[in-house]
CSV table of C-alpha atoms and ligand atoms in Angstrom, one decimal:
chain,number,residue,atom,x,y,z
A,12,MET,CA,19.2,-4.0,-6.6
A,13,ALA,CA,15.9,-2.7,-5.3
A,14,ARG,CA,13.6,-1.1,-7.8
A,15,SER,CA,12.3,2.4,-7.6
A,16,GLY,CA,8.9,3.1,-9.1
A,17,CYS,CA,5.5,3.9,-7.9
A,18,PHE,CA,5.7,1.5,-5.0
A,19,PRO,CA,7.9,1.9,-1.9
A,20,VAL,CA,11.0,-0.1,-2.1
A,21,VAL,CA,13.7,-1.0,0.4
A,22,ARG,CA,16.8,0.9,-0.4
A,23,ARG,CA,20.0,-1.1,-0.3
A,24,ARG,CA,22.2,1.8,0.6
A,25,ARG,CA,21.8,5.1,2.3
A,26,ASN,CA,22.1,8.0,0.1
A,27,MET,CA,24.7,9.8,2.2
A,28,GLY,CA,26.0,13.2,1.3
A,29,VAL,CA,29.7,13.5,0.4
A,30,SER,CA,30.4,15.5,3.5
A,31,ARG,CA,28.8,13.0,5.9
A,32,ARG,CA,30.6,10.2,4.2
A,33,LYS,CA,33.9,12.1,4.5
A,34,ALA,CA,33.2,12.9,8.2
A,35,LEU,CA,32.6,9.2,8.9
A,36,LYS,CA,35.7,8.2,7.1
A,37,ASP,CA,37.8,10.8,9.0
A,38,LEU,CA,36.3,9.6,12.2
A,39,ALA,CA,37.1,6.0,11.5
A,40,LEU,CA,40.6,6.8,10.6
A,41,GLY,CA,41.1,9.1,13.6
A,42,LEU,CA,39.8,6.4,16.0
A,43,ALA,CA,42.1,3.8,14.5
A,44,LEU,CA,45.2,6.1,14.3
A,45,ALA,CA,44.7,7.1,18.0
A,46,CYS,CA,45.4,3.4,18.9
A,47,TRP,CA,47.8,2.4,16.2
A,48,PRO,CA,49.9,5.2,14.6
A,49,GLY,CA,51.6,2.7,12.2
A,50,LEU,CA,48.3,2.6,10.4
A,51,ALA,CA,49.1,5.9,8.7
A,52,ARG,CA,51.8,4.2,6.7
A,53,ALA,CA,49.5,1.3,5.9
A,54,THR,CA,46.5,3.2,4.5
A,55,GLY,CA,48.1,4.0,1.1
A,56,ALA,CA,45.8,2.4,-1.5
A,57,GLY,CA,47.2,0.0,-4.1
A,58,SER,CA,45.7,-2.5,-6.4
A,59,GLY,CA,46.7,-5.5,-4.2
A,60,ASP,CA,45.3,-3.9,-1.1
A,61,PRO,CA,42.7,-5.9,0.9
A,62,SER,CA,39.1,-4.8,0.5
A,63,ALA,CA,37.0,-3.3,3.3
A,64,MET,CA,35.3,-6.6,3.8
A,65,ASP,CA,38.7,-8.5,4.0
A,66,LEU,CA,39.8,-6.0,6.6
A,67,ALA,CA,36.6,-6.2,8.6
A,68,MET,CA,36.8,-10.0,8.6
A,69,GLN,CA,40.4,-9.8,9.7
A,70,GLY,CA,39.3,-7.4,12.5
A,71,GLN,CA,36.6,-9.9,13.5
A,72,LEU,CA,39.1,-12.7,13.7
A,73,LEU,CA,41.6,-10.6,15.8
A,74,LEU,CA,38.7,-9.7,18.1
A,75,ALA,CA,37.9,-13.4,18.5
A,76,GLN,CA,41.6,-14.0,19.4
A,77,GLY,CA,41.4,-11.3,22.0
A,78,ARG,CA,43.9,-9.0,20.1
A,79,GLY,CA,42.0,-5.7,20.7
A,80,THR,CA,44.5,-3.1,19.6
A,81,GLU,CA,45.2,-4.9,16.3
A,82,ALA,CA,41.5,-5.4,15.8
A,83,VAL,CA,41.0,-1.7,16.2
A,84,ALA,CA,43.6,-1.0,13.6
A,85,ALA,CA,42.2,-3.5,11.0
A,86,LEU,CA,38.6,-2.3,11.6
A,87,GLY,CA,39.6,1.4,11.5
A,88,LYS,CA,41.2,0.7,8.1
A,89,ALA,CA,38.1,-1.2,6.9
A,90,LEU,CA,35.9,1.7,7.9
A,91,SER,CA,38.2,4.3,6.2
A,92,LEU,CA,37.4,2.4,3.0
A,93,GLU,CA,33.7,1.7,3.7
A,94,PRO,CA,32.5,4.2,6.3
A,95,GLU,CA,28.8,3.2,6.0
A,96,SER,CA,29.2,-0.3,7.3
A,97,GLY,CA,27.2,-0.4,10.6
A,98,TRP,CA,28.4,-3.9,11.1
A,99,ALA,CA,32.1,-2.8,11.0
A,100,TRP,CA,31.3,0.1,13.4
A,101,GLY,CA,29.8,-2.5,15.8
A,102,LEU,CA,32.9,-4.6,15.6
A,103,LEU,CA,35.1,-1.6,16.1
A,104,GLY,CA,33.1,-0.8,19.3
A,105,ARG,CA,33.8,-4.3,20.6
A,106,ALA,CA,37.5,-4.0,19.7
A,107,HIS,CA,37.8,-0.7,21.6
A,108,ILE,CA,36.2,-2.4,24.7
A,109,LEU,CA,38.8,-5.1,24.4
A,110,ALA,CA,41.6,-2.5,24.0
A,111,GLY,CA,40.4,-0.8,27.1
A,112,ASP,CA,38.8,2.3,25.7
A,113,PRO,CA,35.1,2.5,26.6
A,114,ASP,CA,34.7,6.1,25.4
A,115,GLN,CA,35.8,5.3,21.9
A,116,ALA,CA,33.7,2.1,22.1
A,117,ARG,CA,30.6,4.0,22.9
A,118,THR,CA,31.1,6.4,19.9
A,119,CYS,CA,31.5,3.4,17.6
A,120,PHE,CA,28.3,1.7,18.9
A,121,LEU,CA,26.4,4.9,18.5
A,122,MET,CA,27.7,5.1,14.9
A,123,ALA,CA,26.5,1.6,14.3
A,124,VAL,CA,23.1,2.4,15.6
A,125,SER,CA,22.8,5.6,13.6
A,126,LEU,CA,23.6,3.7,10.4
A,127,ASP,CA,21.4,0.7,11.3
A,128,PRO,CA,18.6,1.6,13.8
A,129,SER,CA,17.6,-2.1,14.0
A,130,ASP,CA,21.0,-3.0,15.4
A,131,THR,CA,19.8,-3.8,18.9
A,132,TYR,CA,23.1,-5.3,19.9
A,133,SER,CA,25.0,-2.1,19.4
A,134,GLN,CA,22.2,-0.1,21.0
A,135,MET,CA,22.5,-2.3,24.1
A,136,MET,CA,26.3,-2.0,24.1
A,137,ALA,CA,26.2,1.8,23.8
A,138,GLU,CA,23.8,2.0,26.8
A,139,GLN,CA,25.9,-0.4,28.9
A,140,VAL,CA,29.2,1.3,28.1
A,141,GLY,CA,27.5,4.7,28.6
A,142,ARG,CA,26.5,3.7,32.1
A,143,GLY,CA,30.0,2.9,33.1
A,144,SER,CA,32.5,5.7,32.7
A,145,ALA,CA,35.4,3.6,33.7
A,146,LEU,CA,36.2,0.0,32.9
A,147,PRO,CA,34.8,-1.5,36.1
A,148,GLY,CA,31.4,-0.4,35.0
A,149,LEU,CA,31.6,-2.3,31.8
A,150,PRO,CA,29.8,-5.5,31.3
A,151,GLY,CA,31.6,-8.4,32.9
A,152,GLN,CA,33.5,-10.8,30.7
A,153,ASP,CA,30.9,-13.5,31.2
A,154,GLN,CA,28.1,-11.2,30.3
A,155,LEU,CA,30.1,-9.9,27.3
A,156,GLU,CA,30.7,-13.4,26.1
A,157,ASP,CA,26.9,-14.1,26.3
A,158,LEU,CA,26.3,-11.1,24.2
A,159,GLU,CA,29.0,-12.0,21.7
A,160,GLN,CA,27.6,-15.5,21.5
A,161,GLN,CA,24.1,-14.2,20.7
A,162,ALA,CA,25.5,-12.0,18.0
A,163,GLN,CA,27.6,-14.9,16.6
A,164,ALA,CA,24.6,-17.2,16.7
A,165,GLU,CA,22.6,-14.7,14.7
A,166,ARG,CA,25.3,-14.5,12.1
A,167,GLU,CA,25.8,-18.2,11.9
A,168,ARG,CA,22.1,-18.8,11.4
A,169,PHE,CA,22.3,-16.9,8.1
A,170,ALA,CA,25.9,-17.9,7.2
A,171,MET,CA,26.4,-18.9,3.6
A,172,GLN,CA,22.8,-18.4,2.8
A,173,GLY,CA,22.9,-14.9,1.5
A,174,HIS,CA,24.2,-14.6,-2.0
A,175,ALA,CA,22.2,-14.3,-5.2
A,176,GLN,CA,23.3,-17.7,-6.5
A,177,ASP,CA,21.9,-19.4,-3.4
A,178,PHE,CA,18.3,-18.4,-4.2
A,179,VAL,CA,15.7,-19.9,-6.4
A,180,PHE,CA,13.4,-17.0,-5.6
A,181,ARG,CA,15.3,-13.7,-5.8
A,182,ARG,CA,12.5,-11.2,-5.5
A,183,VAL,CA,10.5,-11.1,-2.3
A,184,ALA,CA,7.5,-8.9,-1.5
A,185,LEU,CA,7.0,-8.3,2.3
A,186,ASP,CA,3.6,-7.0,3.2
A,187,PRO,CA,2.9,-5.6,6.7
A,188,GLY,CA,-0.8,-6.1,7.3
A,189,HIS,CA,-3.3,-3.2,7.6
A,190,GLY,CA,-2.2,0.5,8.1
A,191,GLY,CA,-3.5,4.0,8.3
A,192,PHE,CA,-7.2,4.1,9.3
A,193,ASP,CA,-7.3,0.2,9.3
A,194,PRO,CA,-5.7,-0.7,12.7
A,195,GLY,CA,-6.2,-4.5,12.2
A,196,ALA,CA,-6.7,-6.3,15.5
A,197,ILE,CA,-6.3,-4.4,18.7
A,198,GLY,CA,-4.9,-5.8,22.0
A,199,PRO,CA,-6.6,-5.6,25.4
A,200,THR,CA,-4.5,-2.5,26.3
A,201,GLY,CA,-4.7,-0.9,22.8
A,202,LEU,CA,-1.7,-2.2,20.9
A,203,LYS,CA,-2.5,-2.2,17.2
A,204,GLU,CA,-1.7,-5.0,14.8
A,205,LYS,CA,-0.8,-2.5,12.0
A,206,ASP,CA,2.0,-1.0,14.1
A,207,VAL,CA,3.4,-4.4,15.3
A,208,ALA,CA,3.3,-5.8,11.7
A,209,LEU,CA,5.1,-2.8,10.2
A,210,ASP,CA,7.8,-2.9,12.8
A,211,ILE,CA,8.4,-6.7,12.5
A,212,VAL,CA,8.5,-6.4,8.7
A,213,ARG,CA,11.0,-3.5,8.9
A,214,ARG,CA,13.2,-5.6,11.2
A,215,THR,CA,12.8,-8.6,8.9
A,216,ALA,CA,13.9,-6.5,5.9
A,217,SER,CA,16.8,-5.1,7.8
A,218,LEU,CA,18.0,-8.6,8.8
A,219,LEU,CA,17.6,-9.9,5.2
A,220,GLU,CA,19.5,-6.9,3.8
A,221,ARG,CA,22.4,-7.6,6.1
A,222,HIS,CA,22.4,-11.4,5.9
A,223,ALA,CA,20.9,-12.2,2.6
A,224,PRO,CA,22.0,-9.4,0.3
A,225,GLY,CA,21.2,-11.6,-2.7
A,226,LEU,CA,17.5,-11.1,-2.2
A,227,ASP,CA,15.7,-8.2,-3.8
A,228,LEU,CA,13.0,-6.9,-1.5
A,229,LEU,CA,9.8,-4.9,-1.9
A,230,LEU,CA,7.9,-3.6,1.1
A,231,THR,CA,4.3,-2.9,0.1
A,232,ARG,CA,4.2,-0.2,2.8
A,233,HIS,CA,7.0,1.2,4.9
A,234,GLU,CA,5.0,3.8,6.8
A,235,ASP,CA,1.7,4.0,8.5
A,236,PHE,CA,-0.7,4.4,5.7
A,237,PHE,CA,-3.8,2.6,4.3
A,238,LEU,CA,-3.2,0.4,1.3
A,239,PRO,CA,-6.1,-1.5,-0.3
A,240,LEU,CA,-5.7,-5.3,-0.2
A,241,SER,CA,-5.7,-5.5,-4.0
A,242,ALA,CA,-3.0,-2.9,-4.3
A,243,ARG,CA,-0.7,-5.0,-2.2
A,244,THR,CA,-0.8,-7.9,-4.6
A,245,ALA,CA,-0.7,-5.6,-7.6
A,246,ALA,CA,2.5,-4.1,-6.2
A,247,ALA,CA,4.0,-7.5,-5.8
A,248,ASN,CA,2.9,-8.5,-9.3
A,249,GLN,CA,4.3,-5.3,-10.8
A,250,PHE,CA,7.6,-5.8,-8.9
A,251,GLY,CA,7.8,-9.3,-10.5
A,252,ALA,CA,8.1,-10.9,-7.0
A,253,ASP,CA,8.8,-14.6,-6.8
A,254,LEU,CA,7.3,-14.9,-3.3
A,255,PHE,CA,4.8,-12.8,-1.4
A,256,VAL,CA,4.7,-12.8,2.4
A,257,SER,CA,2.0,-11.0,4.2
A,258,LEU,CA,2.6,-10.5,7.9
A,259,HIS,CA,-0.2,-10.2,10.5
A,260,VAL,CA,-0.8,-10.7,14.2
A,261,ASN,CA,-3.9,-12.8,15.2
A,262,ALA,CA,-6.7,-12.1,17.6
A,263,ALA,CA,-9.4,-14.3,19.2
A,264,THR,CA,-12.3,-13.8,21.5
A,265,ARG,CA,-10.8,-16.5,23.8
A,266,ALA,CA,-8.1,-14.5,25.7
A,267,GLY,CA,-6.0,-17.7,26.2
A,268,ALA,CA,-5.5,-18.3,22.5
A,269,ASN,CA,-1.9,-17.9,21.3
A,270,GLY,CA,0.5,-19.4,18.8
A,271,VAL,CA,1.7,-19.2,15.2
A,272,GLU,CA,-0.1,-20.2,12.0
A,273,THR,CA,0.6,-19.9,8.3
A,274,TYR,CA,-2.0,-19.6,5.5
A,275,PHE,CA,-2.1,-20.0,1.8
A,276,CYS,CA,-4.9,-19.2,-0.6
A,277,SER,CA,-7.8,-21.6,-1.5
A,278,GLU,CA,-11.3,-21.2,-2.7
A,279,GLN,CA,-12.8,-23.1,0.3
A,280,ALA,CA,-11.5,-22.6,3.8
A,281,SER,CA,-9.7,-25.6,5.3
A,282,SER,CA,-11.6,-25.2,8.6
A,283,ALA,CA,-14.1,-23.0,10.4
A,284,GLY,CA,-11.2,-21.3,12.2
A,285,ALA,CA,-9.4,-20.5,8.9
A,286,GLU,CA,-12.7,-19.1,7.5
A,287,ARG,CA,-12.9,-16.8,10.6
A,288,VAL,CA,-9.3,-15.6,10.2
A,289,ALA,CA,-9.9,-14.9,6.4
A,290,ARG,CA,-13.1,-13.0,7.2
A,291,SER,CA,-11.3,-10.9,9.7
A,292,GLU,CA,-8.3,-10.2,7.4
A,293,ASN,CA,-10.6,-9.4,4.5
A,294,ARG,CA,-12.5,-6.8,6.6
A,295,ALA,CA,-10.3,-4.1,5.0
A,296,LEU,CA,-12.4,-4.5,1.9
A,297,GLN,CA,-15.1,-2.3,3.5
A,298,TYR,CA,-12.7,0.6,3.1
A,299,GLU,CA,-12.1,-0.1,-0.6
A,300,ASP,CA,-14.0,1.3,-3.5
A,301,VAL,CA,-14.9,-2.0,-4.9
A,302,GLN,CA,-16.9,-1.7,-8.1
A,303,ALA,CA,-19.5,-4.5,-8.0
A,304,SER,CA,-20.5,-5.6,-11.4
A,305,PRO,CA,-22.7,-8.7,-11.1
A,306,GLY,CA,-22.6,-11.0,-14.0
A,307,LEU,CA,-19.6,-9.4,-15.6
A,308,VAL,CA,-16.4,-11.4,-15.5
A,309,SER,CA,-13.4,-10.2,-17.3
A,310,ILE,CA,-11.4,-12.4,-19.7
A,311,GLU,CA,-8.4,-11.7,-17.6
A,312,ASP,CA,-10.2,-13.2,-14.6
A,313,ILE,CA,-11.2,-16.3,-16.5
A,314,LEU,CA,-7.6,-16.8,-17.7
A,315,PHE,CA,-6.2,-16.2,-14.3
A,316,ARG,CA,-8.4,-18.8,-12.8
A,317,PHE,CA,-6.3,-21.5,-14.5
A,318,GLU,CA,-3.0,-19.8,-13.6
A,319,ARG,CA,-3.8,-19.1,-9.9
A,320,THR,CA,-4.4,-22.7,-8.9
A,321,ARG,CA,-0.7,-23.4,-9.7
A,322,TYR,CA,0.3,-20.5,-7.4
A,323,TRP,CA,-2.0,-21.6,-4.7
A,324,ARG,CA,-0.6,-25.1,-4.8
A,325,ALA,CA,2.9,-23.7,-4.6
A,326,GLY,CA,1.7,-21.4,-1.7
A,327,ALA,CA,0.8,-24.6,0.2
A,328,GLY,CA,4.4,-25.8,-0.1
A,329,ALA,CA,5.8,-22.5,0.9
A,330,ALA,CA,3.4,-22.2,3.9
A,331,ALA,CA,4.6,-25.6,5.2
A,332,MET,CA,8.2,-24.5,5.0
A,333,ALA,CA,7.5,-21.2,6.7
A,334,GLN,CA,5.5,-22.7,9.5
A,335,ALA,CA,8.2,-25.3,10.3
A,336,ARG,CA,10.8,-22.6,10.6
A,337,LEU,CA,8.6,-20.3,12.7
A,338,VAL,CA,7.7,-23.1,15.1
A,339,GLU,CA,11.4,-24.1,15.4
A,340,LEU,CA,12.6,-20.5,16.1
A,341,LEU,CA,9.7,-19.3,18.2
A,342,PRO,CA,9.5,-22.1,20.8
A,343,GLY,CA,7.3,-20.1,23.1
A,344,LEU,CA,4.5,-20.0,20.6
A,345,GLU,CA,2.1,-23.0,20.0
A,346,ASN,CA,2.2,-24.6,16.6
A,347,ARG,CA,-1.3,-24.0,15.3
A,348,GLY,CA,-0.5,-25.4,11.9
A,349,VAL,CA,-0.9,-24.6,8.2
A,350,HIS,CA,-4.4,-23.7,6.9
A,351,SER,CA,-5.9,-22.2,3.8
A,352,ALA,CA,-8.8,-19.9,3.0
A,353,ASN,CA,-9.9,-17.2,0.6
A,354,PHE,CA,-7.7,-14.3,1.5
A,355,VAL,CA,-8.3,-11.3,-0.8
A,356,VAL,CA,-4.7,-10.1,-0.2
A,357,LEU,CA,-3.3,-13.5,-1.6
A,358,ARG,CA,-5.9,-14.2,-4.2
A,359,LYS,CA,-4.5,-12.3,-7.2
A,360,ALA,CA,-0.8,-12.9,-6.5
A,361,ARG,CA,1.0,-14.2,-9.6
A,362,MET,CA,3.5,-16.0,-7.4
A,363,PRO,CA,3.4,-18.4,-4.4
A,364,ALA,CA,1.9,-16.3,-1.5
A,365,VAL,CA,1.7,-16.9,2.2
A,366,LEU,CA,0.1,-15.1,5.1
A,367,LEU,CA,1.8,-15.4,8.6
A,368,GLU,CA,-0.1,-14.9,11.8
A,369,THR,CA,2.7,-14.5,14.3
A,370,GLY,CA,1.1,-14.7,17.8
A,371,PHE,CA,-2.1,-13.3,19.2
A,372,ILE,CA,-2.3,-9.7,20.1
A,373,SER,CA,-5.5,-10.5,22.0
A,374,HIS,CA,-3.5,-12.6,24.5
A,375,PRO,CA,-2.7,-10.2,27.4
A,376,ARG,CA,0.8,-11.5,28.1
A,377,GLU,CA,1.6,-11.8,24.4
A,378,GLU,CA,0.4,-8.2,23.8
A,379,ALA,CA,2.8,-7.1,26.6
A,380,ARG,CA,5.6,-8.9,24.9
A,381,LEU,CA,4.8,-7.5,21.5
A,382,ARG,CA,5.1,-4.0,22.9
A,383,GLY,CA,8.8,-4.7,23.5
A,384,THR,CA,11.5,-4.7,20.8
A,385,ALA,CA,13.0,-8.1,22.0
A,386,ARG,CA,9.9,-10.1,20.9
A,387,ARG,CA,9.5,-8.2,17.7
A,388,GLN,CA,13.2,-8.8,16.9
A,389,GLU,CA,12.8,-12.5,17.8
A,390,ILE,CA,9.8,-12.8,15.4
A,391,ALA,CA,11.6,-10.9,12.7
A,392,GLY,CA,14.6,-13.3,13.0
A,393,ALA,CA,12.3,-16.3,12.5
A,394,VAL,CA,10.4,-14.7,9.6
A,395,ALA,CA,13.7,-13.7,7.9
A,396,GLN,CA,14.9,-17.3,8.2
A,397,ALA,CA,11.6,-18.6,6.9
A,398,VAL,CA,12.0,-16.3,3.9
A,399,VAL,CA,15.5,-17.5,3.3
A,400,ASP,CA,14.3,-21.1,3.4
A,401,MET,CA,11.5,-20.5,0.9
A,402,ALA,CA,13.7,-18.4,-1.3
A,403,ARG,CA,16.5,-21.0,-1.2
A,404,GLN,CA,14.4,-24.0,-1.9
A,405,GLY,CA,11.7,-22.4,-4.0
A,406,VAL,CA,8.4,-24.2,-4.7
A,407,GLU,CA,7.1,-25.3,-8.0
A,408,PRO,CA,4.3,-23.0,-9.2
B,26,ZN,ZN1,-4.3,-8.8,10.1
């Protein structure tokens, strides 16, 4: 369960009012009954009845077998038990297409999107179905199969990786870089790093919530506001995070520079380039009210010096894991390797901490891609999988 407290936290479930919940339930049942009146007899609850998840899985199987009407019935029943499942609404939409009812399908896809705004698949389907009022306007079977395969591939990537017992690290802090009056890097046409980072982290969190429900997530910020670097790690420390992932987009004076790199914390930078990136990411310090007290070192600081080297070593292991996965899943981006430097945002983390630089906003073509949701979703998918890797394997602090 996500924690509530003084820091923003990802909520596992929407707090839906009873009337909205009931309306969804009635709608689900109504849509299913319209296609399969026999369902009315089958909805009586009993102790041995299948769960909403069983029914949704059954619906998915029927869908794969091309049995649209039966899939509609099973999914309708699943949704009457669990009306907040965006995933099941998406499946029901596909079942209605198969059963030859595009209007109902569109309603279902729109429901899926309203429950999960990051569900780009349902969004796309709602638009496609909306464009064609009759069946000939629907996506062709080949096209549909492509879309289905994409959705299937996404599910399989995460398959069997999501439950609590699968993770060594359960609590993960996700930190979208910059925010508020600190825009971070700015692209040639004005796209801001703070906005891209926030959107990618939100998408990552949404993917993890769906596919890795065993993880407990903290977002250091979920809106566009300024957060001091030290507050980000303090939030993660207070949350008791096992892993800290700060997400950024890089910039360079050379317009052609592009690619992905992962950092961990060290006293000395591993290269001049790493030094430059850390200097740029530490620039937010200028906005912070840092009390300089020369010559005064707290006992806590001295003790933490011993402790932090363990976290930094573990950060190196986590960074290698993350970089390997990002490079694999983002083939369009050059592998710029793992580096280390003195990042203020990582420095006081009491856990392995990494900082990801996912592409260069200063690269004109990359900036254009980063404006679109497809690139952001692609990066979020890679980051989510990297988080799953690190959380599954863990790294010795
Ligand atoms: Zn940044």
